Amino acid sequence: MIHLSRFSYALKSAVSAFLALGLLSACPTLPDDPGESAQQTIPGLGGDKAKNFEPAIGTYGGKRVISSMSLPKTFNAYLAAETSSTDVIGQMYLGLVTTNAITTEVEPSLAESWEIGDDRMTYTFKLRDGLKWSDGQPITADDVVFTYNEIIDNKDIPNNFRDGTLVDGVFPAVTKVDRLTVKIVTAKPYVPFLRGLSNPIMPKHIFEGTTTMKDGKVAYNSMWGLNSDVSKIVVNGPWKVKEYVAGQRVILEPNPNYYLKDKQGNQLPYLEQFVTIEVQDLNTDVIKFNAGETDSLSLRAEDYDELAPKQKDNNFTIKSLGPATGTLFVMFNLSTAKDEKGKAVVDPIKSRWFRNVKFRQAMAHAIDKEGIIDSIYRGRAMPQTSHISQQNPFFNPDVKTYDYNLEKAAQLLKEAGFEKRGGELFDDQGNRVEFRLVTNAGNTQRDATCAILRKDWSELGIKVNYETVQFNIMVQQIDQTLDWDAMMIGLTGSAIEPHFGINGWMLDGRMHMFNMGHPSKWKGTGTEFEPWEHEILALYEQAAQEFDPEKRKALYFKTQDIVAEQLPYLYTVNSFSMVAYRNNLGNISPSIHGGSGLNQINWNTDQHYILTE
C-alpha cells in the first residue's frame, strides 16, 4: 500500500510491511537498466534471479544514527499513515512473509513455509516454532488470526492495510488450523496476494478486547501513541523502542527475542542502538551528516555537488539507485462532499474549475518539467508521467504527455469557457480564477517547484495563493476536513508490484486523496465519482486476478492511459534516488527495492555492524 511522503524522493522493506537515460558528467553513475532488477518471473509471487546479498559475520556493539524531519506520530503499526511513522515501525514488526530487497523474491519471515492450493485461493502457512514476542510470550496462529480479523478487517480502526488486502472487494477468510498453522482463503485467485502478506502481526495478548466499539470509542485507536510507556510496546521484529523524546529522538534497541541469527548462530541485531534524530529541515539534515552526527543520508540533487568531493576525505560513499520509486505531483480537490450543515467542503465555484478535465490539462501544460529539472534538481531528475514507478516492469512509457506550452494551456482554458481580461483569468460566470496551493514546510525542493508553478500559472492570469504548512496538517486536510484547493505532495511507490497502490484508487479508500468523502464514510453528503474513477479501480482488480504477465501488463497500461488523460494527479518530476553512508558500516547493500528514502539502506538493519580498524 502507498503512504504519504513528505520528501520528493521516495514500499516495502525486507524488514518492513510498508514494499535508459543520460546524465550530466557530474552525476553519479546509474545502472545501465535501472528497471532490470524489478523483472518478475511470476508476477506477484517471485522476483528475478539476481544474486542475493551475502552478509558478513558482524561484531556486536555501537550504534547507528539517522535523521528525519519528523519523528513518528504513533508507534501503533495500524494507525500509521505517513513515512515518519512507518519508517520506525517498519523496524519493529514482521509479517508472515517478506520481500527480499535484492532479488525481489517473496521469502519466509514469521512463517517458515507455505503451500498454495490448486485453486490458487487457499494459502496455508506454518509459523516457525519457538517464536516469541519481545515480552517473552509465544507468537502463535492466534496472533495472526487476531491481526487480520480484528485489526485489519475492522472499519472502526482507520488503517491503510485493509484496502490492499481485499480480493474483489472481499476480505479473505483467515482461520486457525492449529497452534502454528493458519489458513487464508481469498474470494478469487489473486496474483499479488502472497507478497502482500507482509502486514505486521500484532500481539493478541496485548490488544484483545480493545478493538471493538465501547461507549463510542475503540480503545485500540488510542493505544501505543506518543504518550505511551514505550517499555510496554511489544514487538516481534529486530528492534524495540528504548526511548522517545518528542522533537528530539527515538532510540531503538535490540529485541532479545528476535528469531533471526547469523550463519554462525549469533543473535541479531549486532548493533546496540538504532537512533533517529529529528532535524528542522533538509539543509540541517546535510549539516548533521557533514558533521559526522549521522551515518547515512538521502541526497537531494543539490546535495551531490557539495558532498561528492568529500567522499574520500570524510570516509563515506554515495550511491545512485536510479529513478526514485515514489511520485511527486500537484492535485486539485475534486470532492463535492458537503459537511453536516450542508456546506460544500470545496467552494462550488472552484469545484467547477477543478472538475473540468480541460482545466486540469491546461494546468499540466503549464508545468515546466525541464525547467524544474535544470534549476532545482540540477539535471538529476527526469519528467514523471505515471502513477506507476519507472522502475516497475508494468510502467507504461507511452502515455499521453503534456509538453510545457503556455499557449496550449491558454487555448484549453478558452475551450473550457475561461477568458483572460486585463491579465486576469475569469470563468464563464465572471469569477476570477484564484485558489490556494499548499505543500509541506521544510522541503526546499517542493517549495522551489511551487514557486515555478505559481509564476507560470500567473502567466495564464491565475492568482495562486501559495503557502507551506506542517505535514500533519496536510494529512488532516486530506482525510478529515477535506478543506483544501490544490496541493503538492508525494507518495511512496513500489518498483515491483503495482497492486499495492490500489488503496489510492479505491473510492472508499483512505488514499483516494483527490476525491475524498465517500458516502459510506463521510458524515455529511458524500462526493460524486466520475466513470473513469470506477474504471481505474475495476482495471486494478482485474489485473490482480490475471496470471498472464502480458495481459496483466496491458491492464495496468490502460490504467496509466486513463490517469494521463483525466489527470487526477499532475505529475512533475522524478528525482534520482541517491544515498550516502559511512564506510565504517558493515553489511550495507543499498537497494531501490528496500523502500522509501533511507529504507533503501535500512532494509537490513538487523545485519548492520560497525567495522573495526
XYZ file of C-alpha atoms in Angstrom:
613
model
C 0.000 0.000 0.000
C 1.098 3.534 -0.649
C 1.812 6.076 2.039
C 2.098 9.821 2.029
C 5.659 11.042 1.751
C 6.979 14.395 2.903
C 10.018 14.081 0.638
C 10.442 14.404 -3.097
C 12.389 11.206 -3.217
C 10.630 8.227 -2.174
C 7.058 0.348 -0.426
C 8.180 -2.451 1.166
C 11.347 -3.164 3.096
C 12.605 -6.663 3.749
C 12.063 -5.908 7.425
C 9.074 -3.677 6.872
C 5.450 -4.084 5.954
C 5.233 -0.765 4.499
C 7.306 -2.734 -0.089
C 17.650 4.398 -20.283
C 18.800 7.920 -19.744
C 21.873 10.122 -19.953
C 23.211 12.103 -17.045
C 25.417 15.136 -16.740
C 29.014 14.197 -16.181
C 28.809 15.494 -12.614
C 26.153 12.953 -11.727
C 26.836 9.570 -10.160
C 26.732 6.613 -12.489
C 23.377 4.893 -12.870
C 22.803 1.239 -13.700
C 22.543 0.523 -17.421
C 18.969 -0.659 -16.909
C 17.505 0.755 -13.678
C 14.421 -1.417 -14.020
C 16.168 -4.697 -14.753
C 16.153 -5.977 -11.200
C 12.398 -5.454 -10.940
C 11.517 -8.064 -13.561
C 9.362 -10.860 -12.224
C 9.246 -14.421 -13.440
C 5.916 -14.987 -11.714
C 4.175 -11.616 -11.275
C 3.336 -11.036 -7.647
C 4.901 -14.274 -6.439
C 8.583 -14.154 -7.178
C 11.360 -11.944 -8.432
C 14.220 -12.234 -10.828
C 17.206 -14.482 -10.371
C 19.579 -11.747 -9.255
C 22.310 -12.883 -6.923
C 21.327 -12.419 -3.325
C 23.238 -10.288 -0.857
C 25.526 -12.394 1.325
C 26.060 -10.638 4.668
C 29.325 -10.909 6.527
C 29.531 -12.073 10.113
C 29.388 -8.880 12.132
C 30.587 -7.786 15.534
C 28.483 -6.597 18.436
C 28.288 -3.063 19.744
C 27.955 0.523 18.622
C 25.022 2.423 17.223
C 23.679 3.858 14.003
C 22.230 7.367 13.867
C 19.967 8.699 11.141
C 17.857 11.840 10.887
C 14.303 12.683 9.933
C 12.356 15.910 9.577
C 9.672 14.372 11.745
C 9.562 11.646 14.344
C 6.747 9.088 14.457
C 3.173 10.237 15.016
C 2.413 6.871 16.614
C 4.049 3.566 17.497
C 0.898 1.662 16.572
C 1.573 -0.068 13.257
C -2.028 0.093 12.067
C -2.585 3.751 12.878
C 0.498 4.899 10.963
C -0.349 6.734 7.743
C 2.874 8.546 6.821
C 6.522 7.688 6.384
C 7.877 9.277 9.556
C 5.913 6.647 11.498
C 6.227 3.684 9.156
C 9.998 4.125 8.807
C 10.429 3.445 12.530
C 7.587 0.962 12.971
C 8.859 -0.992 9.978
C 11.964 -1.819 12.005
C 9.846 -3.221 14.830
C 7.441 -5.676 13.192
C 7.421 -8.629 10.816
C 4.676 -10.287 8.793
C 4.158 -13.811 7.554
C 6.405 -13.198 4.548
C 8.815 -10.543 3.329
C 10.204 -9.332 0.016
C 13.927 -9.685 -0.475
C 15.203 -6.204 -1.271
C 17.909 -7.550 -3.595
C 16.230 -10.357 -5.546
C 12.597 -9.179 -5.039
C 11.684 -12.771 -4.175
C 8.952 -13.436 -1.637
C 10.657 -15.143 1.312
C 9.653 -16.624 4.665
C 9.512 -14.399 7.711
C 7.368 -15.337 10.729
C 6.060 -18.146 8.553
C 8.767 -20.687 7.795
C 6.831 -22.190 4.881
C 3.550 -22.109 2.998
C 1.517 -24.040 0.494
C -0.776 -22.649 -2.193
C -3.726 -24.849 -3.129
C -4.554 -25.923 -6.658
C -7.417 -23.436 -6.608
C -4.864 -20.639 -6.161
C -7.121 -19.240 -3.461
C -6.089 -21.295 -0.431
C -2.865 -20.428 1.405
C -1.653 -22.498 4.338
C 1.129 -21.000 6.458
C 3.286 -22.773 9.012
C 4.781 -20.465 11.614
C 8.274 -21.002 12.943
C 8.261 -22.936 16.171
C 9.582 -21.112 19.218
C 8.807 -17.580 18.083
C 8.373 -15.104 20.931
C 7.223 -11.561 21.398
C 9.663 -9.139 22.964
C 7.902 -9.675 26.321
C 8.528 -13.418 26.134
C 5.022 -14.533 25.191
C 4.787 -17.062 22.323
C 3.824 -15.948 18.832
C 1.142 -18.269 17.520
C -1.581 -18.619 14.912
C -3.890 -16.767 17.286
C -1.868 -13.591 16.783
C -2.123 -13.881 13.002
C -5.878 -14.511 13.029
C -6.417 -11.673 15.501
C -4.350 -9.226 13.438
C -6.213 -9.892 10.219
C -9.737 -10.349 11.539
C -9.843 -7.917 14.457
C -7.456 -5.150 13.392
C -7.010 -5.036 9.611
C -10.584 -6.035 8.757
C -12.039 -3.530 11.185
C -13.711 -0.439 9.780
C -13.525 1.203 13.201
C -9.714 1.128 13.018
C -8.550 3.594 10.344
C -5.714 1.660 8.713
C -4.209 1.721 5.220
C -3.827 -2.053 5.046
C -7.400 -3.275 4.624
C -7.805 -1.841 1.119
C -4.753 -3.696 -0.163
C -5.846 -6.974 1.432
C -9.292 -7.110 -0.155
C -9.751 -9.527 -3.039
C -12.532 -8.497 -5.403
C -13.835 -6.306 -2.598
C -13.965 -9.194 -0.127
C -11.667 -9.632 2.853
C -10.053 -13.102 2.878
C -11.136 -15.733 5.383
C -8.348 -16.143 7.937
C -8.643 -19.131 10.274
C -6.515 -21.083 12.725
C -5.729 -24.698 11.836
C -3.580 -25.436 14.860
C -1.220 -23.556 17.172
C 1.301 -22.814 14.410
C -0.817 -23.144 11.262
C -3.019 -20.542 9.593
C -5.235 -20.933 6.548
C -6.156 -17.948 4.389
C -8.733 -18.253 1.628
C -9.347 -15.496 -0.915
C -12.564 -14.852 -2.837
C -10.734 -15.312 -6.135
C -7.222 -16.139 -7.325
C -5.137 -13.018 -6.757
C -1.661 -12.679 -8.221
C -0.078 -10.261 -5.701
C -1.759 -11.690 -2.634
C 1.190 -13.648 -1.263
C 3.574 -10.688 -1.494
C 1.070 -8.559 0.359
C 1.072 -10.809 3.404
C 3.952 -8.884 4.914
C 1.457 -6.933 7.025
C 2.818 -6.615 10.584
C 1.490 -9.213 13.007
C 0.349 -7.723 16.307
C 0.150 -9.313 19.795
C -3.295 -10.635 20.630
C -2.462 -10.866 24.322
C -1.965 -7.090 24.394
C -4.821 -5.887 22.213
C -7.556 -8.449 22.805
C -10.715 -6.659 23.914
C -9.582 -3.245 22.630
C -10.672 -3.419 19.006
C -14.444 -3.165 19.367
C -16.557 -0.076 19.879
C -17.431 0.608 23.508
C -19.118 3.798 24.679
C -18.496 5.343 21.288
C -14.766 4.651 21.354
C -12.333 1.982 20.174
C -9.605 1.666 22.785
C -7.125 0.338 20.227
C -7.167 3.686 18.419
C -5.559 5.433 21.373
C -3.013 2.755 22.261
C 0.743 2.992 21.735
C 0.602 6.687 20.980
C 3.411 9.108 21.676
C 2.472 9.431 25.348
C 2.618 5.684 25.932
C 5.107 3.959 28.193
C 7.461 2.788 25.443
C 8.801 -0.004 27.634
C 5.418 -1.707 27.294
C 5.359 -1.674 23.497
C 5.664 -5.300 22.392
C 7.312 -6.205 19.077
C 8.270 -9.250 17.005
C 10.915 -7.655 14.765
C 14.583 -6.874 15.336
C 14.098 -3.624 17.240
C 12.007 -2.295 20.117
C 11.643 1.218 21.495
C 14.084 2.148 24.229
C 13.427 5.886 24.406
C 11.296 8.533 22.779
C 11.831 12.249 23.362
C 9.386 14.472 21.478
C 11.076 16.743 18.975
C 14.478 15.178 19.614
C 14.944 11.467 19.062
C 13.648 7.927 19.147
C 16.077 5.196 20.192
C 15.557 1.573 19.237
C 17.364 -1.288 20.939
C 17.580 -4.984 20.012
C 14.609 -7.222 20.682
C 16.165 -10.032 22.763
C 13.592 -12.479 21.397
C 14.111 -11.688 17.727
C 14.191 -15.037 15.960
C 16.884 -14.388 13.368
C 20.523 -15.394 13.828
C 23.517 -15.171 11.531
C 25.148 -18.215 9.896
C 27.273 -18.842 12.976
C 24.261 -18.814 15.262
C 24.869 -15.337 16.668
C 21.782 -13.437 17.745
C 20.845 -10.442 15.590
C 20.885 -7.425 15.551
C 24.554 -6.677 16.078
C 24.144 -3.004 16.943
C 23.304 -1.813 20.447
C 21.120 1.055 19.256
C 19.414 2.360 16.140
C 18.680 6.061 16.625
C 16.565 8.538 14.681
C 17.039 12.218 15.498
C 14.730 14.991 14.397
C 16.028 17.816 12.198
C 14.258 21.022 11.266
C 14.725 20.821 7.521
C 16.634 19.093 4.739
C 19.522 21.552 4.931
C 20.029 20.664 8.581
C 19.931 17.022 7.510
C 23.010 17.608 5.350
C 24.752 19.645 8.039
C 24.340 16.801 10.524
C 25.780 14.307 8.052
C 28.714 16.583 7.203
C 29.431 16.982 10.897
C 29.511 13.222 11.413
C 26.426 13.271 13.654
C 24.520 10.904 11.353
C 25.786 7.953 9.360
C 23.570 7.957 6.278
C 21.645 10.409 4.140
C 19.130 10.527 1.309
C 20.546 13.106 -1.065
C 18.752 15.852 -2.897
C 20.173 16.842 -6.282
C 21.898 19.911 -4.862
C 23.481 17.874 -2.069
C 25.542 15.858 -4.528
C 27.649 18.820 -5.653
C 28.535 19.594 -2.059
C 29.117 16.062 -0.818
C 30.674 14.206 -3.759
C 34.152 15.812 -3.415
C 34.227 14.937 0.291
C 33.715 11.159 -0.047
C 37.348 10.115 0.269
C 38.457 12.526 2.971
C 35.322 12.041 5.088
C 35.192 8.273 4.513
C 31.720 7.838 3.064
C 30.208 6.579 -0.195
C 27.478 8.000 -2.423
C 25.468 5.546 -4.478
C 22.781 6.228 -7.053
C 19.975 3.702 -7.355
C 18.266 5.132 -10.427
C 14.937 6.957 -10.594
C 13.102 7.017 -7.295
C 10.034 4.815 -6.982
C 7.731 7.428 -5.488
C 5.707 10.163 -7.138
C 5.575 13.942 -6.771
C 2.522 15.731 -8.091
C 0.014 18.531 -7.794
C -3.604 17.601 -7.264
C -6.790 19.634 -7.257
C -9.576 18.852 -4.814
C -12.331 17.158 -6.836
C -14.565 16.442 -3.854
C -18.177 17.597 -3.982
C -18.860 16.458 -0.426
C -20.822 18.657 1.966
C -20.474 18.809 5.730
C -23.255 18.042 8.202
C -24.550 21.607 7.871
C -24.792 21.293 4.084
C -21.765 23.440 3.314
C -19.559 22.237 0.466
C -16.004 21.373 1.534
C -14.769 22.961 -1.705
C -16.187 26.257 -2.906
C -18.642 25.213 -5.681
C -17.167 27.884 -7.954
C -13.697 26.368 -7.626
C -15.123 22.866 -7.801
C -16.448 23.605 -11.311
C -12.924 24.542 -12.392
C -11.144 21.651 -10.720
C -13.561 19.017 -12.047
C -13.185 20.291 -15.621
C -10.643 17.992 -17.286
C -9.598 20.708 -19.751
C -8.731 22.939 -16.812
C -6.504 20.206 -15.368
C -4.937 19.543 -18.765
C -4.242 23.238 -19.186
C -2.527 23.338 -15.823
C -0.459 20.309 -16.831
C 0.748 22.130 -19.951
C 1.848 24.946 -17.641
C 4.303 22.774 -15.683
C 7.850 23.366 -16.882
C 9.303 19.969 -16.002
C 12.580 20.516 -17.850
C 12.999 23.869 -16.156
C 12.347 22.262 -12.786
C 14.882 19.529 -13.542
C 17.557 22.006 -14.606
C 17.080 24.696 -11.983
C 16.044 22.708 -8.912
C 17.346 19.180 -9.475
C 20.463 20.212 -11.427
C 19.783 17.644 -14.100
C 19.422 14.787 -11.627
C 15.776 14.006 -12.316
C 13.514 13.079 -15.198
C 9.966 14.028 -16.177
C 7.353 11.942 -14.416
C 4.343 10.752 -16.382
C 2.705 7.910 -14.483
C 1.480 6.753 -11.091
C 3.475 3.556 -11.609
C 7.195 3.722 -10.971
C 9.548 3.977 -13.937
C 11.485 1.111 -12.357
C 8.397 -1.090 -12.302
C 8.010 -3.722 -15.064
C 4.405 -2.540 -15.520
C 5.369 1.072 -16.256
C 3.819 2.401 -19.474
C 6.366 4.584 -21.315
C 3.890 5.668 -23.988
C 1.205 7.506 -22.021
C -0.068 10.906 -23.099
C 2.284 13.674 -22.019
C 1.851 17.401 -21.619
C 4.673 19.482 -23.012
C 5.356 22.810 -21.403
C 3.373 25.175 -23.603
C 1.551 28.172 -22.164
C -0.161 28.821 -25.497
C -1.702 25.334 -25.449
C -2.676 25.887 -21.843
C -4.379 29.170 -22.670
C -6.207 27.583 -25.605
C -7.515 24.744 -23.427
C -8.724 27.246 -20.847
C -10.514 29.159 -23.586
C -12.190 25.942 -24.794
C -13.285 25.306 -21.219
C -15.038 28.676 -21.052
C -12.384 30.758 -19.358
C -11.425 34.220 -20.582
C -8.387 36.379 -19.878
C -9.151 40.051 -19.378
C -6.612 42.629 -18.309
C -4.104 39.947 -17.428
C -6.594 38.152 -15.161
C -8.418 34.888 -15.867
C -12.180 34.651 -15.372
C -14.594 31.749 -15.728
C -17.781 31.895 -17.845
C -19.705 33.287 -14.883
C -17.352 36.188 -14.335
C -15.472 34.717 -11.350
C -11.750 35.486 -11.031
C -9.747 32.258 -11.076
C -7.970 32.170 -7.740
C -7.070 29.277 -5.469
C -4.793 28.219 -2.639
C -1.760 25.979 -3.269
C -0.001 24.315 -0.343
C 2.899 21.960 0.257
C 4.679 20.793 3.359
C 7.030 23.116 5.194
C 10.737 22.305 5.307
C 11.038 20.711 1.865
C 13.116 23.139 -0.185
C 12.650 21.266 -3.477
C 8.874 21.284 -3.252
C 8.892 24.904 -2.158
C 11.026 25.902 -5.146
C 8.882 23.819 -7.512
C 5.716 25.504 -6.273
C 7.332 28.893 -6.855
C 7.878 27.960 -10.516
C 4.304 26.701 -10.833
C 2.951 29.867 -9.286
C 4.892 32.022 -11.718
C 3.776 30.105 -14.810
C 0.176 29.823 -13.702
C 0.109 33.560 -13.067
C 1.116 33.989 -16.735
C -2.250 32.415 -17.525
C -3.964 35.036 -15.370
C -4.490 32.776 -12.372
C -3.954 34.105 -8.869
C -2.247 31.425 -6.785
C -2.145 31.967 -3.038
C 0.798 29.812 -2.031
C 1.902 28.766 1.434
C 3.690 25.969 3.229
C 2.059 24.140 6.125
C 3.062 21.404 8.532
C 2.861 17.933 7.028
C 0.446 16.597 9.640
C -1.941 19.469 8.865
C -1.907 18.465 5.201
C -2.720 14.880 6.157
C -5.687 16.065 8.252
C -6.950 18.193 5.384
C -6.765 15.243 3.006
C -8.566 12.590 5.040
C -10.536 14.502 7.695
C -11.611 18.044 6.857
C -11.176 17.898 3.048
C -10.820 21.702 3.062
C -8.046 22.356 0.547
C -7.860 23.610 -3.052
C -4.572 22.493 -4.617
C -1.714 20.617 -3.057
C 1.758 19.395 -3.928
C 2.555 16.153 -2.193
C 4.263 12.818 -2.817
C 3.505 9.143 -2.409
C 5.805 6.237 -1.776
C 5.899 3.665 -4.551
C 6.909 0.156 -5.496
C 9.343 -0.949 -8.188
C 7.900 -4.452 -8.005
C 4.125 -4.660 -7.697
C 1.576 -2.043 -8.864
C -1.291 -3.600 -6.928
C -0.027 -2.219 -3.651
C -1.109 1.205 -4.852
C -4.741 0.122 -5.182
C -5.683 1.952 -1.988
C -5.150 5.174 -3.930
C -7.872 4.158 -6.395
C -10.446 2.575 -4.105
C -13.343 5.010 -3.953
C -13.812 4.493 -0.222
C -10.091 4.146 0.467
C -8.118 6.411 2.763
C -5.732 7.332 -0.049
C -8.246 8.329 -2.758
C -6.939 11.774 -1.956
C -8.088 13.831 -4.911
C -11.778 12.993 -4.355
C -12.423 12.125 -0.736
C -15.751 11.937 1.052
C -17.219 8.552 0.171
C -20.925 8.456 1.148
C -20.377 5.407 3.369
C -17.753 7.154 5.467
C -18.406 10.884 5.255
C -20.718 12.303 7.930
C -22.331 14.800 5.576
C -23.316 14.443 1.938
C -20.860 12.282 0.046
C -18.846 13.226 -3.013
C -19.598 12.269 -6.617
C -17.325 9.929 -8.550
C -16.612 10.097 -12.264
C -16.934 6.996 -14.523
C -13.169 6.945 -15.073
C -12.581 6.557 -11.327
C -14.721 3.420 -11.337
C -12.919 2.170 -14.450
C -9.445 2.513 -12.958
C -10.480 0.567 -9.867
C -12.079 -2.161 -11.985
C -8.911 -2.483 -14.082
C -6.771 -2.777 -10.951
C -8.989 -5.540 -9.610
C -8.961 -7.334 -12.957
C -5.180 -7.054 -13.223
C -4.725 -8.581 -9.800
C -6.619 -11.670 -10.994
C -4.778 -12.026 -14.289
C -1.914 -14.544 -14.162
C -0.785 -14.000 -17.756
C 2.028 -11.410 -17.429
C 1.398 -9.761 -20.789
C -2.356 -9.482 -20.278
C -1.731 -8.134 -16.810
C 0.662 -5.550 -18.172
C -1.925 -4.442 -20.741
C -4.441 -3.775 -17.967
C -2.011 -1.654 -15.965
C -1.010 0.163 -19.154
C -4.649 1.089 -19.653
C -4.960 2.492 -16.124
C -1.984 4.706 -16.859
C -3.564 5.897 -20.101
C -6.729 6.873 -18.243
C -4.838 8.672 -15.493
C -2.769 10.529 -18.090
C -5.947 11.667 -19.845
C -8.005 12.578 -16.770
C -5.161 13.960 -14.625
C -6.339 13.450 -11.061
C -2.638 13.955 -10.374
C -0.464 16.375 -12.331
C 2.907 14.649 -12.188
C 6.036 16.755 -12.001
C 9.488 15.152 -11.973
C 11.116 12.005 -10.687
C 14.404 12.655 -8.908
C 17.238 10.166 -8.923
C 17.475 8.204 -5.728
C 20.896 8.831 -4.190
C 22.076 7.699 -0.773
C 25.254 8.320 1.208
C 26.612 6.174 4.017
C 29.706 5.941 6.206
C 32.315 3.415 5.146
C 32.652 2.109 8.704
C 29.253 0.437 8.400
C 29.228 -3.253 7.632
C 26.660 -5.201 5.603
C 25.347 -2.129 3.819
C 23.759 -3.037 0.485
C 21.523 -0.216 -0.788
C 18.618 -1.270 -2.984
C 15.818 0.621 -4.701
C 13.555 -2.207 -3.535
C 14.311 -1.519 0.119
C 11.576 1.086 0.360
C 11.446 4.852 0.525
C 14.269 7.210 1.460
C 16.756 5.709 3.884
C 14.897 2.393 3.857
C 16.947 1.737 0.752
C 19.855 1.401 3.163
C 17.920 0.376 6.268
C 16.114 -2.671 4.857
C 18.554 -4.963 6.711
C 19.486 -3.045 9.860
C 19.468 -6.268 11.843
C 22.649 -7.233 9.927
C 24.422 -3.872 10.148
C 27.513 -3.531 12.321
C 30.408 -1.177 12.968
C 33.643 -2.122 11.222
C 36.723 -2.171 13.388
C 40.095 -0.788 12.312
